[in-house]
Amino acid sequence: MSASLIYSNSIMTQDELKQAVARAAIDYVVDGEIIGVGTGSTANFFIDELAKIKDRIKGTVASSEATASRLRGHGIPVFDLNEVTSMAVYIDGADEITDSGAMIKGGGAALTREKIVASVSKKFVCIADGSKLVETLGKFPLPVEVIPMARASVMRQLALLGGQPRLRTKAGSDEAFITDNGGEIIDVVGLSITDPVALEEQINQIVGVIAVGLFAKAGANVCLLGTSEGVKTLTF
Ligand code: 5RP
């Protein structure tokens, strides 16, 4: 990893840090291209910044219905990924990121589409406030999207890996949360992920898993990290 810093001197809230990295991410937008856009509060700040320069880009591919609707609300074209062969860059937040660019994502339940859109992009730029940088992944519960009929069998297998699997439910209800893909999310609590690439491969092998929120085999290429000293650029 190498690091550089744009210096700032004021105490900032978490939202201000997210806004700062969202603004900095505009430097990675390639004129005339289609941009992959992530999901979550940091990605939302990025969308609002992107709206200011929307005439410079051809359009976007969205990693969730929520992102697509925010982009369209700003009058930014949203392409179906099936119409796009390659993108210069994918810009998204993360729940945790290490100093080698491995991430946990999926706190916002969009991990599968995020992984798909990122896989078609040449560069992954992660935008995150400084609290997301960790030594070891796993304090944040690891999201795994599953086919609903496989929920219980996948949970049994995830338990064998050492964590405690919990079904994600709709806020204020016992009903399962349903993703944009019709899947359910199992959050695995209590993991200490010392080999993220190996664990990603292992979970991908479980029948019934749609995607795991470990982005380690293909992690971030760049991370713009919002800190009280300014936006740090980590490159991997
Ligand atoms: C959504 C994600 C988000 O990138 C992640 O949850 C971070 O969210 P936020 O920017 O709101 O902190 O993976 O599925």
GROMACS .gro file of C-alpha atoms and ligand atoms in nm:
model
  250
    1MET     CA    1   0.000   0.000   0.000
    2SER     CA    2   0.115   0.357  -0.060
    3ALA     CA    3  -0.051   0.661   0.093
    4SER     CA    4  -0.083   1.036   0.030
    5LEU     CA    5  -0.281   1.305   0.212
    6ILE     CA    6  -0.472   1.622   0.119
    7TYR     CA    7  -0.430   1.821   0.442
    8SER     CA    8  -0.718   1.970   0.638
    9ASN     CA    9  -0.724   2.095   0.994
   10SER     CA   10  -1.079   2.092   1.123
   11ILE     CA   11  -1.279   1.838   1.325
   12MET     CA   12  -1.538   1.686   1.096
   13THR     CA   13  -1.850   1.474   1.151
   14GLN     CA   14  -1.874   1.130   0.993
   15ASP     CA   15  -2.109   1.270   0.727
   16GLU     CA   16  -1.864   1.552   0.650
   17LEU     CA   17  -1.587   1.292   0.611
   18LYS     CA   18  -1.809   1.095   0.374
   19GLN     CA   19  -1.885   1.411   0.178
   20ALA     CA   20  -1.515   1.494   0.154
   21VAL     CA   21  -1.427   1.154   0.004
   22ALA     CA   22  -1.728   1.172  -0.228
   23ARG     CA   23  -1.599   1.505  -0.360
   24ALA     CA   24  -1.245   1.366  -0.395
   25ALA     CA   25  -1.378   1.068  -0.594
   26ILE     CA   26  -1.485   1.302  -0.875
   27ASP     CA   27  -1.116   1.313  -0.977
   28TYR     CA   28  -1.148   0.942  -1.069
   29VAL     CA   29  -1.446   0.994  -1.299
   30VAL     CA   30  -1.340   0.949  -1.660
   31ASP     CA   31  -1.498   1.196  -1.905
   32GLY     CA   32  -1.722   1.046  -2.173
   33GLU     CA   33  -1.742   0.709  -1.994
   34ILE     CA   34  -2.001   0.503  -1.809
   35ILE     CA   35  -1.933   0.499  -1.434
   36GLY     CA   36  -2.021   0.214  -1.195
   37VAL     CA   37  -2.195   0.350  -0.887
   38GLY     CA   38  -2.224   0.182  -0.548
   39THR     CA   39  -2.485   0.186  -0.274
   40GLY     CA   40  -2.507   0.340   0.073
   41SER     CA   41  -2.475   0.678   0.241
   42THR     CA   42  -2.123   0.749   0.111
   43ALA     CA   43  -2.225   0.646  -0.241
   44ASN     CA   44  -2.526   0.877  -0.208
   45PHE     CA   45  -2.295   1.171  -0.136
   46PHE     CA   46  -2.094   1.068  -0.442
   47ILE     CA   47  -2.410   1.061  -0.658
   48ASP     CA   48  -2.490   1.415  -0.545
   49GLU     CA   49  -2.139   1.526  -0.648
   50LEU     CA   50  -2.165   1.337  -0.977
   51ALA     CA   51  -2.487   1.527  -1.055
   52LYS     CA   52  -2.282   1.849  -1.067
   53ILE     CA   53  -2.069   1.715  -1.354
   54LYS     CA   54  -2.325   1.486  -1.516
   55ASP     CA   55  -2.273   1.640  -1.861
   56ARG     CA   56  -1.913   1.512  -1.862
   57ILE     CA   57  -2.014   1.142  -1.847
   58LYS     CA   58  -2.208   0.912  -2.078
   59GLY     CA   59  -2.399   0.759  -1.787
   60THR     CA   60  -2.383   0.508  -1.506
   61VAL     CA   61  -2.452   0.149  -1.406
   62ALA     CA   62  -2.620   0.124  -1.064
   63SER     CA   63  -2.553  -0.141  -0.800
   64SER     CA   64  -2.905  -0.125  -0.654
   65GLU     CA   65  -3.257  -0.002  -0.721
   66ALA     CA   66  -3.206   0.270  -0.458
   67THR     CA   67  -2.894   0.398  -0.635
   68ALA     CA   68  -3.065   0.382  -0.976
   69SER     CA   69  -3.353   0.588  -0.848
   70ARG     CA   70  -3.124   0.852  -0.689
   71LEU     CA   71  -2.922   0.875  -1.012
   72ARG     CA   72  -3.237   0.911  -1.224
   73GLY     CA   73  -3.368   1.172  -0.979
   74HIS     CA   74  -3.062   1.381  -1.068
   75GLY     CA   75  -3.124   1.326  -1.442
   76ILE     CA   76  -2.819   1.098  -1.474
   77PRO     CA   77  -2.866   0.817  -1.732
   78VAL     CA   78  -2.862   0.463  -1.587
   79PHE     CA   79  -2.765   0.179  -1.822
   80ASP     CA   80  -2.852  -0.189  -1.786
   81LEU     CA   81  -2.526  -0.375  -1.724
   82ASN     CA   82  -2.610  -0.607  -2.014
   83GLU     CA   83  -2.564  -0.312  -2.251
   84VAL     CA   84  -2.216  -0.233  -2.118
   85THR     CA   85  -1.896  -0.427  -2.190
   86SER     CA   86  -1.654  -0.246  -1.965
   87MET     CA   87  -1.632   0.052  -1.729
   88ALA     CA   88  -1.329   0.260  -1.639
   89VAL     CA   89  -1.418   0.285  -1.275
   90TYR     CA   90  -1.653   0.166  -1.000
   91ILE     CA   91  -1.696   0.395  -0.699
   92ASP     CA   92  -1.849   0.266  -0.375
   93GLY     CA   93  -1.828   0.268   0.004
   94ALA     CA   94  -1.734  -0.017   0.237
   95ASP     CA   95  -1.818  -0.140   0.584
   96GLU     CA   96  -1.455  -0.234   0.657
   97ILE     CA   97  -1.134  -0.211   0.456
   98THR     CA   98  -0.782  -0.334   0.534
   99ASP     CA   99  -0.451  -0.177   0.438
  100SER     CA  100  -0.430  -0.428   0.154
  101GLY     CA  101  -0.766  -0.325   0.002
  102ALA     CA  102  -0.976  -0.625   0.114
  103MET     CA  103  -1.326  -0.520   0.217
  104ILE     CA  104  -1.645  -0.626   0.388
  105LYS     CA  105  -1.945  -0.483   0.203
  106GLY     CA  106  -2.318  -0.543   0.208
  107GLY     CA  107  -2.430  -0.347   0.512
  108GLY     CA  108  -2.681  -0.194   0.270
  109ALA     CA  109  -2.772  -0.539   0.130
  110ALA     CA  110  -2.648  -0.461  -0.222
  111LEU     CA  111  -2.337  -0.684  -0.212
  112THR     CA  112  -2.428  -0.910  -0.507
  113ARG     CA  113  -2.495  -0.631  -0.757
  114GLU     CA  114  -2.199  -0.436  -0.617
  115LYS     CA  115  -1.973  -0.733  -0.685
  116ILE     CA  116  -2.116  -0.779  -1.034
  117VAL     CA  117  -2.080  -0.412  -1.135
  118ALA     CA  118  -1.731  -0.396  -0.982
  119SER     CA  119  -1.629  -0.706  -1.180
  120VAL     CA  120  -1.699  -0.527  -1.507
  121SER     CA  121  -1.500  -0.219  -1.401
  122LYS     CA  122  -1.127  -0.170  -1.451
  123LYS     CA  123  -1.073   0.009  -1.121
  124PHE     CA  124  -1.248  -0.006  -0.781
  125VAL     CA  125  -1.229   0.322  -0.592
  126CYS     CA  126  -1.346   0.276  -0.233
  127ILE     CA  127  -1.471   0.588  -0.055
  128ALA     CA  128  -1.494   0.561   0.321
  129ASP     CA  129  -1.466   0.755   0.642
  130GLY     CA  130  -1.161   0.670   0.851
  131SER     CA  131  -1.356   0.448   1.094
  132LYS     CA  132  -1.379   0.183   0.820
  133LEU     CA  133  -1.004   0.112   0.811
  134VAL     CA  134  -0.932  -0.201   1.019
  135GLU     CA  135  -0.639  -0.432   1.083
  136THR     CA  136  -0.849  -0.748   1.059
  137LEU     CA  137  -1.188  -0.783   0.890
  138GLY     CA  138  -1.480  -0.927   1.087
  139LYS     CA  139  -1.591  -0.688   1.358
  140PHE     CA  140  -1.860  -0.580   1.115
  141PRO     CA  141  -2.097  -0.878   1.063
  142LEU     CA  142  -2.018  -1.046   0.730
  143PRO     CA  143  -2.321  -1.036   0.496
  144VAL     CA  144  -2.395  -1.341   0.282
  145GLU     CA  145  -2.682  -1.329   0.029
  146VAL     CA  146  -2.865  -1.662  -0.007
  147ILE     CA  147  -3.146  -1.824  -0.201
  148PRO     CA  148  -3.433  -1.825   0.055
  149MET     CA  149  -3.493  -2.204   0.043
  150ALA     CA  150  -3.125  -2.261   0.130
  151ARG     CA  151  -3.129  -2.024   0.431
  152ALA     CA  152  -3.111  -2.291   0.704
  153SER     CA  153  -2.861  -2.518   0.531
  154VAL     CA  154  -2.630  -2.225   0.451
  155MET     CA  155  -2.657  -2.103   0.811
  156ARG     CA  156  -2.548  -2.446   0.938
  157GLN     CA  157  -2.243  -2.439   0.712
  158LEU     CA  158  -2.156  -2.082   0.806
  159ALA     CA  159  -2.170  -2.179   1.175
  160LEU     CA  160  -1.905  -2.444   1.106
  161LEU     CA  161  -1.671  -2.162   0.994
  162GLY     CA  162  -1.675  -2.025   1.349
  163GLY     CA  163  -1.918  -1.733   1.335
  164GLN     CA  164  -2.277  -1.691   1.448
  165PRO     CA  165  -2.510  -1.657   1.149
  166ARG     CA  166  -2.817  -1.433   1.192
  167LEU     CA  167  -3.096  -1.380   0.942
  168ARG     CA  168  -3.131  -1.010   0.855
  169THR     CA  169  -3.489  -0.893   0.914
  170LYS     CA  170  -3.689  -0.590   0.804
  171ALA     CA  171  -3.661  -0.302   1.052
  172GLY     CA  172  -3.905  -0.351   1.339
  173SER     CA  173  -4.024  -0.693   1.217
  174ASP     CA  174  -3.935  -1.064   1.233
  175GLU     CA  175  -3.982  -1.102   0.858
  176ALA     CA  176  -3.676  -1.169   0.645
  177PHE     CA  177  -3.530  -0.870   0.462
  178ILE     CA  178  -3.553  -0.933   0.086
  179THR     CA  179  -3.287  -0.798  -0.150
  180ASP     CA  180  -3.329  -0.646  -0.498
  181ASN     CA  181  -3.256  -0.998  -0.629
  182GLY     CA  182  -3.522  -1.175  -0.418
  183GLY     CA  183  -3.249  -1.315  -0.191
  184GLU     CA  184  -3.215  -1.307   0.188
  185ILE     CA  185  -2.916  -1.187   0.389
  186ILE     CA  186  -2.739  -1.386   0.658
  187ASP     CA  187  -2.510  -1.167   0.873
  188VAL     CA  188  -2.226  -1.364   1.029
  189VAL     CA  189  -2.117  -1.220   1.363
  190GLY     CA  190  -1.798  -1.297   1.553
  191LEU     CA  191  -1.552  -1.378   1.275
  192SER     CA  192  -1.189  -1.274   1.279
  193ILE     CA  193  -1.096  -1.295   0.912
  194THR     CA  194  -0.721  -1.347   0.888
  195ASP     CA  195  -0.729  -1.490   0.533
  196PRO     CA  196  -1.009  -1.305   0.350
  197VAL     CA  197  -0.929  -1.455   0.007
  198ALA     CA  198  -0.953  -1.812   0.141
  199LEU     CA  199  -1.275  -1.740   0.333
  200GLU     CA  200  -1.432  -1.574   0.028
  201GLU     CA  201  -1.354  -1.883  -0.179
  202GLN     CA  202  -1.484  -2.115   0.093
  203ILE     CA  203  -1.816  -1.933   0.133
  204ASN     CA  204  -1.860  -1.908  -0.245
  205GLN     CA  205  -1.852  -2.291  -0.254
  206ILE     CA  206  -2.155  -2.329  -0.026
  207VAL     CA  207  -2.455  -2.433  -0.232
  208GLY     CA  208  -2.732  -2.176  -0.203
  209VAL     CA  209  -2.499  -1.878  -0.154
  210ILE     CA  210  -2.560  -1.603  -0.409
  211ALA     CA  211  -2.265  -1.387  -0.301
  212VAL     CA  212  -2.055  -1.313   0.006
  213GLY     CA  213  -1.976  -0.957   0.111
  214LEU     CA  214  -1.602  -1.026   0.118
  215PHE     CA  215  -1.429  -0.833  -0.161
  216ALA     CA  216  -1.080  -0.976  -0.122
  217LYS     CA  217  -0.997  -1.175  -0.437
  218ALA     CA  218  -1.083  -0.857  -0.621
  219GLY     CA  219  -1.055  -0.579  -0.363
  220ALA     CA  220  -1.021  -0.202  -0.396
  221ASN     CA  221  -0.748  -0.055  -0.617
  222VAL     CA  222  -0.768   0.281  -0.444
  223CYS     CA  223  -0.922   0.390  -0.114
  224LEU     CA  224  -1.007   0.754  -0.045
  225LEU     CA  225  -1.021   0.764   0.332
  226GLY     CA  226  -1.177   1.057   0.515
  227THR     CA  227  -0.978   1.149   0.826
  228SER     CA  228  -0.964   1.455   1.050
  229GLU     CA  229  -0.632   1.539   0.881
  230GLY     CA  230  -0.791   1.529   0.536
  231VAL     CA  231  -0.855   1.279   0.257
  232LYS     CA  232  -0.590   1.007   0.252
  233THR     CA  233  -0.535   0.820  -0.075
  234LEU     CA  234  -0.434   0.457  -0.027
  235THR     CA  235  -0.334   0.262  -0.338
  236PHE     CA  236  -0.309  -0.114  -0.346
  2375RP     C1  237  -2.397  -0.147   0.069
  2375RP     C2  238  -2.254  -0.136   0.100
  2375RP     C3  239  -2.204  -0.002   0.146
  2375RP     O1  240  -2.099   0.036   0.064
  2375RP     C4  241  -2.155  -0.014   0.287
  2375RP     O2  242  -2.260  -0.067   0.367
  2375RP     C5  243  -2.111   0.122   0.343
  2375RP     O3  244  -2.221   0.203   0.361
  2375RP     P1  245  -2.210   0.353   0.407
  2375RP     O4  246  -2.148   0.429   0.295
  2375RP     O5  247  -2.354   0.393   0.431
  2375RP     O6  248  -2.128   0.358   0.533
  2375RP     O7  249  -2.176  -0.227   0.089
  2375RP     O8  250  -2.434  -0.279   0.037
   0.00000   0.00000   0.00000
